[in-house]
């Protein structure tokens, strides 16, 4: 498919052979975001690991200082006092077995984050094949399987994002909206990069940060000096 004239004009502003500093890259990502909506700025990081090996997995969470700029819909699967706590903390949807049945029977996925308590995790197992491929499966490492429901909800509202390797050993993660401006995006960029560097597996050999690329939703990729 041929690129639009608008995209071609934006791409012409980017030197594909150059490694830009993070600040230069963010300024350029903002400049080349020409869509009529507030585009998301995403970071794509190729890592020198083998994600097929258990001791070289890279996965975790980080709270972006400037937030994500996105309204996040939170589902909490819990019962009793924990369900009441979730409602009080501002979860968008709260339920137990009936919510699991709705997801299983109707493929209902009108939420962005799923949080659950450990006692409900067994029930969620029957919908893992639905949630997993969408990146919605609760996980203790990401803080979404927990007894501290209020903290989990507050962390998500504050801008917590999860990062993880894809099958090509690349981490894809949003760092905010174009409207944030370069300074706030830089705060989020630094927080994410620091988290990924800290998450380097001991078994990783050679160059860890193979390549770093920034791009807005509709804009061209911009190579960043790692």
Short mmCIF file of C-alpha atoms in Angstrom, two decimals:
data_model
loop_
_atom_site.label_atom_id
_atom_site.label_comp_id
_atom_site.label_asym_id
_atom_site.label_seq_id
_atom_site.Cartn_x
_atom_site.Cartn_y
_atom_site.Cartn_z
CA UNK A 1 0.00 0.00 0.00
CA UNK A 2 1.35 3.40 -1.00
CA UNK A 3 2.02 5.82 1.84
CA UNK A 4 -0.08 8.98 1.96
CA UNK A 5 1.37 12.33 0.93
CA UNK A 6 1.08 13.49 4.54
CA UNK A 7 3.10 10.50 5.76
CA UNK A 8 5.69 10.96 3.01
CA UNK A 9 6.11 14.61 3.99
CA UNK A 10 6.58 13.63 7.65
CA UNK A 11 9.02 10.85 6.77
CA UNK A 12 11.08 13.30 4.71
CA UNK A 13 11.88 15.18 7.92
CA UNK A 14 13.55 12.08 9.41
CA UNK A 15 17.08 11.01 8.48
CA UNK A 16 16.77 7.21 8.50
CA UNK A 17 20.55 6.81 8.78
CA UNK A 18 20.89 9.04 11.84
CA UNK A 19 20.74 8.11 15.52
CA UNK A 20 19.00 10.99 17.27
CA UNK A 21 19.39 11.94 20.91
CA UNK A 22 16.23 11.14 22.94
CA UNK A 23 15.28 14.85 23.11
CA UNK A 24 15.81 15.34 19.36
CA UNK A 25 13.80 12.20 18.63
CA UNK A 26 10.90 13.31 20.82
CA UNK A 27 10.84 16.77 19.25
CA UNK A 28 10.78 15.10 15.83
CA UNK A 29 8.06 12.62 16.84
CA UNK A 30 5.87 15.57 17.86
CA UNK A 31 6.66 17.45 14.65
CA UNK A 32 5.83 14.44 12.45
CA UNK A 33 2.54 13.66 14.23
CA UNK A 34 0.11 15.17 11.73
CA UNK A 35 -3.10 13.25 12.44
CA UNK A 36 -6.21 15.12 13.56
CA UNK A 37 -6.33 13.16 16.84
CA UNK A 38 -3.90 13.26 19.77
CA UNK A 39 -1.42 10.58 18.71
CA UNK A 40 0.30 8.25 21.17
CA UNK A 41 4.10 8.21 21.23
CA UNK A 42 5.45 4.67 21.40
CA UNK A 43 8.88 3.29 22.18
CA UNK A 44 10.14 0.13 20.47
CA UNK A 45 13.25 -1.46 22.00
CA UNK A 46 15.06 -4.41 20.44
CA UNK A 47 16.90 -6.34 23.17
CA UNK A 48 19.87 -8.68 22.97
CA UNK A 49 18.14 -11.55 24.73
CA UNK A 50 16.57 -14.86 23.78
CA UNK A 51 12.99 -14.67 24.98
CA UNK A 52 12.46 -18.40 24.38
CA UNK A 53 14.66 -19.05 27.44
CA UNK A 54 13.12 -18.66 30.88
CA UNK A 55 16.22 -16.97 32.31
CA UNK A 56 16.22 -14.28 29.61
CA UNK A 57 12.66 -13.01 29.93
CA UNK A 58 12.20 -9.25 30.29
CA UNK A 59 8.88 -8.27 31.82
CA UNK A 60 7.78 -5.79 34.41
CA UNK A 61 5.90 -2.61 35.16
CA UNK A 62 6.79 1.05 35.56
CA UNK A 63 4.78 4.08 36.61
CA UNK A 64 5.22 6.81 34.01
CA UNK A 65 5.74 10.11 35.90
CA UNK A 66 3.55 12.09 33.50
CA UNK A 67 0.94 9.34 33.13
CA UNK A 68 -0.23 7.77 29.89
CA UNK A 69 -2.84 10.31 28.82
CA UNK A 70 -5.26 7.45 28.30
CA UNK A 71 -8.52 6.75 30.10
CA UNK A 72 -7.97 3.23 31.37
CA UNK A 73 -10.98 0.98 31.98
CA UNK A 74 -10.28 -1.28 34.97
CA UNK A 75 -11.98 -4.59 35.67
CA UNK A 76 -11.57 -6.13 39.12
CA UNK A 77 -12.52 -9.77 39.61
CA UNK A 78 -13.07 -10.23 43.33
CA UNK A 79 -15.80 -10.95 45.83
CA UNK A 80 -16.88 -9.91 49.31
CA UNK A 81 -14.90 -7.16 50.99
CA UNK A 82 -12.39 -6.99 48.14
CA UNK A 83 -15.18 -6.35 45.64
CA UNK A 84 -16.44 -3.53 47.88
CA UNK A 85 -12.88 -2.17 48.10
CA UNK A 86 -12.59 -2.21 44.31
CA UNK A 87 -15.83 -0.27 43.92
CA UNK A 88 -14.73 2.28 46.51
CA UNK A 89 -11.35 2.69 44.77
CA UNK A 90 -13.03 3.53 41.47
CA UNK A 91 -12.85 0.37 39.38
CA UNK A 92 -14.98 0.60 36.24
CA UNK A 93 -16.27 -2.97 36.50
CA UNK A 94 -16.36 -5.30 39.51
CA UNK A 95 -17.58 -8.89 39.66
CA UNK A 96 -16.69 -12.50 40.39
CA UNK A 97 -17.83 -15.74 38.74
CA UNK A 98 -20.54 -13.92 36.75
CA UNK A 99 -17.90 -11.71 35.09
CA UNK A 100 -15.75 -14.76 34.27
CA UNK A 101 -18.83 -16.39 32.71
CA UNK A 102 -19.57 -13.23 30.70
CA UNK A 103 -16.03 -13.15 29.30
CA UNK A 104 -16.12 -16.88 28.53
CA UNK A 105 -19.58 -16.87 26.98
CA UNK A 106 -19.72 -13.50 25.25
CA UNK A 107 -16.02 -12.79 24.68
CA UNK A 108 -16.63 -9.54 26.58
CA UNK A 109 -13.45 -7.47 26.66
CA UNK A 110 -14.56 -3.87 27.26
CA UNK A 111 -11.67 -3.17 29.64
CA UNK A 112 -7.97 -2.32 29.43
CA UNK A 113 -6.62 -3.82 32.68
CA UNK A 114 -7.81 -6.82 34.69
CA UNK A 115 -6.97 -7.03 38.40
CA UNK A 116 -7.86 -9.97 40.60
CA UNK A 117 -7.34 -11.39 44.07
CA UNK A 118 -5.36 -14.61 44.55
CA UNK A 119 -8.47 -16.55 45.62
CA UNK A 120 -10.14 -15.80 42.27
CA UNK A 121 -7.14 -16.64 40.12
CA UNK A 122 -8.21 -20.27 39.74
CA UNK A 123 -11.56 -19.22 38.30
CA UNK A 124 -9.80 -16.96 35.80
CA UNK A 125 -7.86 -19.94 34.47
CA UNK A 126 -10.81 -20.89 32.27
CA UNK A 127 -10.60 -17.57 30.41
CA UNK A 128 -6.80 -17.42 30.15
CA UNK A 129 -6.99 -18.37 26.46
CA UNK A 130 -9.16 -15.28 25.90
CA UNK A 131 -7.28 -12.81 28.09
CA UNK A 132 -3.75 -13.99 27.33
CA UNK A 133 -3.54 -13.11 23.62
CA UNK A 134 -4.98 -9.65 24.38
CA UNK A 135 -2.39 -8.97 27.08
CA UNK A 136 -5.14 -8.80 29.71
CA UNK A 137 -4.27 -11.83 31.85
CA UNK A 138 -3.61 -10.79 35.48
CA UNK A 139 -0.09 -11.50 36.67
CA UNK A 140 1.48 -11.29 40.12
CA UNK A 141 4.70 -9.82 38.68
CA UNK A 142 2.78 -6.91 37.18
CA UNK A 143 0.88 -6.33 40.42
CA UNK A 144 -2.50 -7.33 38.99
CA UNK A 145 -2.90 -10.43 41.17
CA UNK A 146 -2.96 -8.92 44.64
CA UNK A 147 -4.84 -8.49 47.89
CA UNK A 148 -4.10 -4.74 47.87
CA UNK A 149 -6.78 -3.83 45.35
CA UNK A 150 -6.75 -0.11 46.15
CA UNK A 151 -3.02 0.22 45.48
CA UNK A 152 -3.30 -1.74 42.23
CA UNK A 153 -6.09 0.53 40.97
CA UNK A 154 -4.27 3.70 42.06
CA UNK A 155 -1.07 2.56 40.33
CA UNK A 156 -2.92 2.00 37.06
CA UNK A 157 -4.64 5.38 37.33
CA UNK A 158 -1.26 7.02 38.04
CA UNK A 159 0.17 5.75 34.77
CA UNK A 160 1.52 2.27 35.42
CA UNK A 161 2.28 0.38 32.23
CA UNK A 162 3.50 -3.14 31.66
CA UNK A 163 6.38 -3.95 29.34
CA UNK A 164 7.23 -7.37 28.00
CA UNK A 165 9.08 -9.02 25.14
CA UNK A 166 7.29 -10.03 21.97
CA UNK A 167 8.32 -13.07 19.92
CA UNK A 168 10.99 -10.98 18.16
CA UNK A 169 12.57 -9.88 21.46
CA UNK A 170 11.21 -6.36 21.10
CA UNK A 171 9.47 -4.35 23.82
CA UNK A 172 6.69 -2.06 22.55
CA UNK A 173 5.37 0.46 25.06
CA UNK A 174 3.47 3.78 24.95
CA UNK A 175 5.09 6.72 26.75
CA UNK A 176 2.31 9.30 26.45
CA UNK A 177 0.49 11.57 24.05
CA UNK A 178 1.89 14.10 21.58
CA UNK A 179 0.03 16.80 23.50
CA UNK A 180 2.24 16.14 26.56
CA UNK A 181 5.10 18.03 24.92
CA UNK A 182 8.73 16.96 24.77
CA UNK A 183 9.59 17.57 28.45
CA UNK A 184 6.88 15.30 29.90
CA UNK A 185 7.49 12.68 27.23
CA UNK A 186 11.19 12.79 28.15
CA UNK A 187 10.33 12.04 31.80
CA UNK A 188 8.31 9.01 30.73
CA UNK A 189 10.97 7.91 28.22
CA UNK A 190 13.65 8.00 30.90
CA UNK A 191 11.50 6.12 33.43
CA UNK A 192 10.79 3.32 30.97
CA UNK A 193 14.37 3.04 29.74
CA UNK A 194 15.70 2.95 33.31
CA UNK A 195 13.24 0.17 34.18
CA UNK A 196 14.24 -1.91 31.17
CA UNK A 197 17.95 -1.49 31.89
CA UNK A 198 17.35 -2.59 35.49
CA UNK A 199 15.45 -5.62 34.20
CA UNK A 200 18.43 -6.90 32.21
CA UNK A 201 18.65 -10.68 32.80
CA UNK A 202 21.93 -11.95 34.23
CA UNK A 203 22.02 -14.54 31.42
CA UNK A 204 21.97 -11.85 28.71
CA UNK A 205 25.27 -11.67 26.83
CA UNK A 206 26.63 -9.06 24.46
CA UNK A 207 24.83 -5.82 23.65
CA UNK A 208 21.60 -5.56 25.62
CA UNK A 209 20.02 -2.52 23.97
CA UNK A 210 20.25 -3.45 20.29
CA UNK A 211 18.09 -0.64 18.91
CA UNK A 212 15.64 1.98 20.13
CA UNK A 213 12.98 3.56 17.91
CA UNK A 214 10.38 6.22 18.66
CA UNK A 215 7.22 6.84 16.65
CA UNK A 216 3.85 8.51 16.99
CA UNK A 217 0.76 6.48 16.07
CA UNK A 218 0.71 7.61 12.45
CA UNK A 219 4.25 8.93 12.17
CA UNK A 220 7.54 7.49 10.87
CA UNK A 221 10.03 5.60 13.02
CA UNK A 222 12.88 7.65 14.49
CA UNK A 223 16.07 5.88 15.57
CA UNK A 224 17.35 6.85 19.00
CA UNK A 225 20.86 6.62 20.38
CA UNK A 226 20.60 4.02 23.14
#
